[in-house]
Coordinates of C-alpha atoms and ligand atoms in Angstrom, one line a residue:
M1 CA -19.2 -53.6 -38.9
G2 CA -16.2 -55.7 -37.9
W3 CA -15.6 -59.3 -39.0
I4 CA -17.1 -60.7 -35.8
D5 CA -20.4 -58.9 -36.1
K6 CA -20.6 -59.7 -39.8
I7 CA -20.0 -63.4 -39.1
E8 CA -22.6 -63.5 -36.3
Q9 CA -25.2 -61.9 -38.6
I10 CA -24.6 -64.2 -41.6
K11 CA -24.4 -67.2 -39.3
K12 CA -28.0 -66.5 -38.3
D13 CA -29.1 -65.9 -41.9
R14 CA -27.7 -69.2 -43.1
N15 CA -28.3 -71.3 -39.9
A16 CA -24.6 -72.0 -39.7
V17 CA -22.2 -73.2 -37.0
I18 CA -18.4 -72.7 -36.8
L19 CA -16.2 -75.5 -35.5
A20 CA -12.7 -74.7 -34.6
H21 CA -9.6 -76.6 -33.4
Y22 CA -7.4 -75.4 -30.5
Y23 CA -4.5 -74.8 -32.9
T24 CA -6.3 -72.1 -34.8
M25 CA -5.7 -68.4 -33.9
P26 CA -7.2 -67.0 -30.7
E27 CA -9.8 -64.8 -32.5
V28 CA -11.0 -67.8 -34.5
Q29 CA -11.2 -70.0 -31.4
D30 CA -13.2 -67.2 -29.7
I31 CA -16.1 -67.2 -32.2
A32 CA -16.5 -71.0 -32.4
D33 CA -19.8 -72.7 -31.6
C34 CA -17.7 -75.8 -30.9
L35 CA -14.0 -75.7 -30.0
G36 CA -12.5 -79.1 -29.4
D37 CA -10.1 -81.9 -30.2
S38 CA -10.6 -84.1 -33.2
L39 CA -13.0 -86.4 -31.5
A40 CA -15.3 -83.7 -30.0
L41 CA -15.4 -81.9 -33.3
S42 CA -16.4 -85.0 -35.2
Q43 CA -19.1 -85.8 -32.6
F44 CA -20.4 -82.2 -32.9
A45 CA -20.4 -82.3 -36.7
Q46 CA -22.3 -85.6 -36.7
K47 CA -25.1 -84.2 -34.5
T48 CA -25.5 -80.6 -35.5
N49 CA -28.9 -79.5 -37.0
A50 CA -27.4 -76.5 -38.6
D51 CA -27.6 -76.3 -42.4
V52 CA -24.0 -75.1 -42.8
I53 CA -20.8 -76.1 -41.1
V54 CA -17.7 -73.9 -41.4
F55 CA -14.7 -76.0 -40.2
A56 CA -11.8 -73.9 -39.0
G57 CA -9.3 -76.6 -38.8
V58 CA -7.5 -78.7 -41.4
Y59 CA -8.8 -80.5 -44.5
F60 CA -9.2 -84.0 -43.1
M61 CA -11.3 -82.6 -40.3
A62 CA -13.7 -80.8 -42.6
E63 CA -13.8 -83.9 -44.8
T64 CA -14.7 -86.0 -41.8
A65 CA -17.5 -83.6 -40.9
K66 CA -18.9 -83.9 -44.5
I67 CA -18.7 -87.7 -44.4
L68 CA -20.6 -87.8 -41.0
N69 CA -23.2 -85.3 -42.0
P70 CA -23.4 -85.4 -45.8
T71 CA -26.7 -83.4 -46.3
K72 CA -25.0 -80.3 -44.8
K73 CA -23.0 -77.8 -46.7
V74 CA -19.4 -78.0 -45.2
Y75 CA -16.8 -75.3 -45.9
I76 CA -13.2 -74.9 -45.0
P77 CA -11.9 -71.3 -44.8
D78 CA -8.7 -72.1 -46.8
L79 CA -8.4 -75.1 -49.2
E80 CA -4.6 -75.1 -48.5
S81 CA -5.2 -76.1 -44.9
G82 CA -3.7 -79.6 -45.3
C83 CA -1.9 -81.7 -42.7
S84 CA 1.7 -83.0 -43.1
L85 CA 0.7 -86.2 -41.2
S86 CA -2.2 -86.9 -43.5
D87 CA 0.1 -86.2 -46.5
S88 CA 2.7 -88.6 -45.2
C89 CA 0.3 -91.5 -46.1
P90 CA -0.7 -91.4 -49.8
A91 CA -3.5 -93.9 -50.4
D92 CA -1.8 -95.6 -53.4
E93 CA 1.3 -96.4 -51.3
F94 CA -0.8 -97.5 -48.4
I95 CA -2.6 -100.1 -50.6
L96 CA 0.8 -101.6 -51.4
F97 CA 1.9 -101.5 -47.7
K98 CA -1.3 -103.3 -46.7
Q99 CA -0.6 -106.1 -49.3
K100 CA 2.6 -106.9 -47.4
Y101 CA 0.6 -107.7 -44.3
P102 CA -2.3 -109.9 -45.2
N103 CA -4.7 -110.9 -42.4
H104 CA -4.0 -107.6 -40.6
K105 CA -6.8 -105.3 -39.4
V106 CA -6.1 -101.6 -40.0
I107 CA -6.5 -98.9 -37.4
S108 CA -6.0 -95.4 -38.9
Y109 CA -5.5 -92.2 -36.9
I110 CA -8.2 -89.6 -38.0
N111 CA -5.3 -87.4 -39.4
C112 CA -5.5 -89.2 -42.8
S113 CA -7.3 -88.7 -46.1
A114 CA -10.8 -90.0 -46.8
A115 CA -9.2 -92.4 -49.3
V116 CA -7.0 -93.9 -46.5
K117 CA -10.1 -94.1 -44.3
T118 CA -11.8 -96.3 -46.9
L119 CA -8.8 -98.7 -46.5
S120 CA -9.2 -98.9 -42.7
D121 CA -11.2 -101.1 -40.4
I122 CA -11.6 -98.4 -37.8
I123 CA -10.5 -94.9 -37.1
C124 CA -9.1 -93.5 -33.8
T125 CA -8.1 -90.1 -32.4
S126 CA -5.4 -89.2 -29.9
S127 CA -8.0 -89.3 -27.1
N128 CA -9.3 -92.8 -27.8
A129 CA -6.4 -94.6 -29.6
L130 CA -5.6 -96.9 -26.6
K131 CA -9.3 -97.9 -26.2
I132 CA -9.7 -98.6 -30.0
V133 CA -6.6 -100.7 -30.1
Q134 CA -7.7 -102.6 -27.0
S135 CA -11.1 -103.3 -28.6
F136 CA -9.3 -105.9 -30.7
P137 CA -8.4 -109.3 -29.3
A138 CA -4.8 -109.4 -27.9
D139 CA -3.7 -111.8 -30.7
E140 CA -5.2 -109.8 -33.6
K141 CA -2.7 -108.7 -36.2
L142 CA -2.8 -104.9 -36.5
I143 CA -1.5 -102.2 -38.7
F144 CA -1.5 -98.7 -37.3
A145 CA -1.3 -95.7 -39.6
P146 CA -0.2 -93.0 -40.3
D147 CA 1.5 -91.6 -37.2
R148 CA 4.5 -93.7 -36.2
N149 CA 5.0 -91.8 -32.9
L150 CA 1.4 -92.3 -31.7
G151 CA 1.5 -96.0 -32.9
A152 CA 4.8 -96.6 -31.0
Y153 CA 3.4 -95.0 -27.9
I154 CA 0.3 -97.1 -28.0
N155 CA 2.4 -100.3 -28.6
H156 CA 4.5 -99.3 -25.6
I157 CA 1.5 -98.8 -23.2
S158 CA -0.6 -101.7 -24.5
G159 CA 2.1 -104.3 -25.0
R160 CA 0.9 -104.8 -28.6
N161 CA 3.1 -105.1 -31.6
M162 CA 1.3 -103.3 -34.3
V163 CA 2.9 -102.8 -37.6
L164 CA 3.5 -99.0 -38.0
W165 CA 3.3 -96.9 -41.1
N166 CA 6.2 -94.4 -41.0
G167 CA 4.4 -91.1 -41.0
N168 CA 4.6 -88.1 -38.7
C169 CA 3.5 -84.6 -38.1
H170 CA 6.2 -82.1 -38.9
V171 CA 5.3 -79.9 -36.0
H172 CA 5.3 -82.5 -33.2
N173 CA 8.1 -84.5 -34.7
A174 CA 10.4 -81.4 -34.7
L175 CA 10.2 -80.8 -31.0
K176 CA 13.6 -81.5 -29.4
A177 CA 14.4 -83.4 -26.2
E178 CA 17.3 -80.9 -25.6
N179 CA 14.8 -78.0 -25.4
I180 CA 12.6 -80.0 -22.9
I181 CA 15.7 -80.6 -20.8
E182 CA 16.6 -76.9 -20.8
L183 CA 13.0 -76.0 -19.8
K184 CA 12.9 -78.6 -17.1
T185 CA 16.3 -77.3 -15.7
K186 CA 14.9 -73.8 -15.7
Y187 CA 11.5 -74.5 -14.3
K188 CA 12.1 -77.3 -11.9
D189 CA 8.6 -77.6 -10.6
A190 CA 6.9 -77.6 -14.0
L191 CA 5.1 -80.7 -15.2
L192 CA 5.7 -81.8 -18.8
I193 CA 2.4 -82.4 -20.7
A194 CA 2.8 -83.8 -24.2
H195 CA 0.7 -84.7 -27.2
P196 CA 1.3 -88.3 -28.3
E197 CA 2.4 -87.2 -31.8
C198 CA 5.7 -86.2 -30.2
Q199 CA 8.7 -88.5 -30.5
Q200 CA 9.2 -91.2 -27.9
I201 CA 12.3 -89.4 -26.5
I202 CA 10.0 -86.6 -25.4
L203 CA 7.1 -88.8 -24.3
Q204 CA 9.3 -90.8 -22.0
F205 CA 9.9 -87.6 -19.9
A206 CA 6.2 -86.6 -19.8
D207 CA 4.2 -86.4 -16.7
Y208 CA 1.0 -86.6 -18.7
I209 CA 0.3 -87.6 -22.4
G210 CA -3.1 -86.8 -24.1
S211 CA -5.1 -85.2 -26.8
T212 CA -5.4 -81.4 -26.9
T213 CA -8.6 -81.5 -24.8
Q214 CA -7.1 -84.0 -22.4
L215 CA -4.0 -81.8 -21.9
L216 CA -6.3 -78.8 -21.3
N217 CA -8.3 -80.7 -18.7
F218 CA -5.1 -82.0 -17.0
A219 CA -3.7 -78.5 -16.7
K220 CA -6.9 -77.1 -15.4
N221 CA -7.5 -79.8 -12.8
S222 CA -3.9 -80.1 -11.6
N223 CA -2.9 -78.6 -8.3
R224 CA 0.4 -77.7 -9.9
N225 CA 1.0 -74.2 -11.3
Q226 CA 3.7 -74.6 -14.0
F227 CA 3.6 -76.7 -17.2
I228 CA 5.9 -77.3 -20.1
V229 CA 3.6 -77.9 -23.0
A230 CA 4.8 -80.2 -25.8
T231 CA 2.3 -79.5 -28.6
E232 CA 1.3 -76.8 -31.1
T233 CA 1.3 -73.2 -29.8
G234 CA -2.4 -72.5 -30.4
I235 CA -3.4 -74.5 -27.4
L236 CA -1.9 -71.9 -25.1
H237 CA -4.8 -69.5 -25.7
Q238 CA -7.3 -71.9 -24.1
M239 CA -4.9 -73.0 -21.4
Q240 CA -4.3 -69.5 -20.3
K241 CA -8.0 -68.7 -20.5
Q242 CA -9.0 -71.7 -18.4
S243 CA -6.2 -71.3 -15.9
P244 CA -5.2 -67.6 -15.7
D245 CA -3.1 -68.0 -12.6
K246 CA -1.0 -70.8 -14.0
E247 CA 2.2 -70.6 -16.1
F248 CA 2.7 -72.4 -19.4
F249 CA 6.0 -72.8 -21.2
I250 CA 5.7 -74.0 -24.8
A251 CA 8.2 -76.7 -25.8
S252 CA 10.0 -75.8 -29.0
T253 CA 12.4 -76.9 -31.7
D254 CA 15.3 -75.1 -30.1
A255 CA 16.0 -72.6 -27.3
F256 CA 15.7 -69.5 -29.4
C257 CA 12.5 -70.1 -31.4
N258 CA 8.9 -70.7 -30.5
C259 CA 8.2 -71.9 -34.0
N260 CA 6.1 -74.9 -33.5
D261 CA 3.1 -73.4 -35.2
C262 CA 1.0 -75.5 -37.6
E263 CA 1.0 -73.2 -40.6
Y264 CA -2.1 -75.1 -41.9
M265 CA -4.2 -74.3 -38.9
K266 CA -3.1 -70.7 -38.9
L267 CA -4.5 -70.2 -42.4
N268 CA -8.0 -69.9 -40.9
T269 CA -8.9 -66.2 -40.5
L270 CA -12.1 -64.4 -39.7
E271 CA -12.2 -62.9 -43.2
K272 CA -12.0 -66.3 -44.8
I273 CA -14.7 -67.7 -42.5
Y274 CA -16.9 -64.8 -43.6
D275 CA -16.2 -65.5 -47.2
C276 CA -17.3 -69.2 -46.8
L277 CA -20.6 -68.0 -45.4
A278 CA -21.2 -65.1 -47.7
F279 CA -20.0 -66.5 -51.0
G280 CA -20.0 -70.3 -50.5
K281 CA -16.3 -70.4 -51.0
N282 CA -14.3 -73.7 -50.5
E283 CA -17.1 -76.2 -50.1
I284 CA -16.0 -79.8 -49.3
L285 CA -17.3 -82.1 -52.0
L286 CA -16.7 -85.8 -52.0
S287 CA -17.9 -88.7 -54.2
E288 CA -20.8 -90.8 -52.8
E289 CA -18.6 -93.9 -53.0
I290 CA -15.7 -92.4 -50.9
M291 CA -18.2 -91.0 -48.4
C292 CA -20.0 -94.4 -48.1
K293 CA -16.8 -96.4 -47.6
A294 CA -15.1 -93.9 -45.3
K295 CA -18.1 -93.5 -43.1
Y296 CA -18.1 -97.0 -41.8
P297 CA -14.7 -97.0 -39.9
I298 CA -15.5 -93.5 -38.5
L299 CA -18.9 -94.6 -37.2
K300 CA -17.3 -97.7 -35.6
M301 CA -14.9 -95.4 -33.7
L302 CA -17.8 -93.1 -32.6
E303 CA -19.8 -96.1 -31.4
L304 CA -16.9 -97.2 -29.2
S305 CA -16.3 -93.6 -27.9
K306 CA -19.8 -93.1 -26.4
Ligands
13P1 P1 -6.3 -83.7 -31.2 O1 -7.3 -84.7 -31.6 O2 -5.5 -84.1 -29.9 O3 -6.9 -82.3 -31.0 O4 -5.1 -83.6 -32.3 C1 -5.3 -83.1 -33.5 C2 -4.0 -82.8 -34.2 O5 -4.0 -82.6 -35.4 C3 -2.8 -82.9 -33.5 O6 -1.8 -82.5 -34.2
SF4_2 FE1 -1.5 -82.1 -39.0 FE2 0.5 -81.6 -37.4 FE3 -1.0 -79.6 -38.1 FE4 -2.0 -81.5 -36.4 S1 -0.3 -80.1 -36.0 S2 -3.0 -80.6 -38.1 S3 -1.0 -83.3 -37.2 S4 0.3 -80.8 -39.4

């Protein structure tokens, strides 16, 4: 029996579901019960009746699933699946940062640790960041963490002046404007679609900016046929599947290398997913206190995202 059949069988035995992000490898995406962006995956995790959740994504995503549905067993295929953006905001440093800005409310991007979530008033994802920011009165003093690029972009389109934590994602932050210009010169009719974790110098050229799901929907519904895609490479699998007649060119760090892979997302394999289900490997365990405190700002976001 191959891994796919073995996983299907054990999923039934354990009443389990597999959640996967678009940046995981194609074979992982293809066996998922829910494939989505951070918001959709959180919403699915909150509502599922399955006894077991295997989260093929990165650690903060699996942690969020556990917080939202604490009676379920939640597993992550590889405990090393971290996130450079989340790691760029250690909770102890964030406490000191907050102290410098009294009377500020804190909006944290979901790519942060449960500990940072406990220090936040509300969470957002790339698909709802503008809406969450705009839910605060215009004169409210705000801190946005941890992604500086997303925060700067939301400041730009909302006219707000949020204080920004200086964090970034090593994959998106490394994409180069020079490479975009080269691709634009080569593929003159192609539209540039970009994830808001990219730097402002790239976002300013973009024809469309959105979360992974929003980029997929834009490409599918557009009457144009060529797209330069400024995000992680894994998304191309669904893009090509959803729009087989369209052409996608992945933006990169330079002209010779398509190396904007998130190595953390790529740690998810079929074998490791099976091991979670068969042997209970890599269960997410959090203290009651952290779960209780971190849940509140996530629930506030989910309430505003209905
Ligand atoms: P999305 O919520 O847009 O899927 O983004 C998640 C992520 O980690 C981007 O790097
Ligand atoms: Fe984190 Fe960047 Fe990987 Fe997304 S692509 S999970 S932000 S390291």
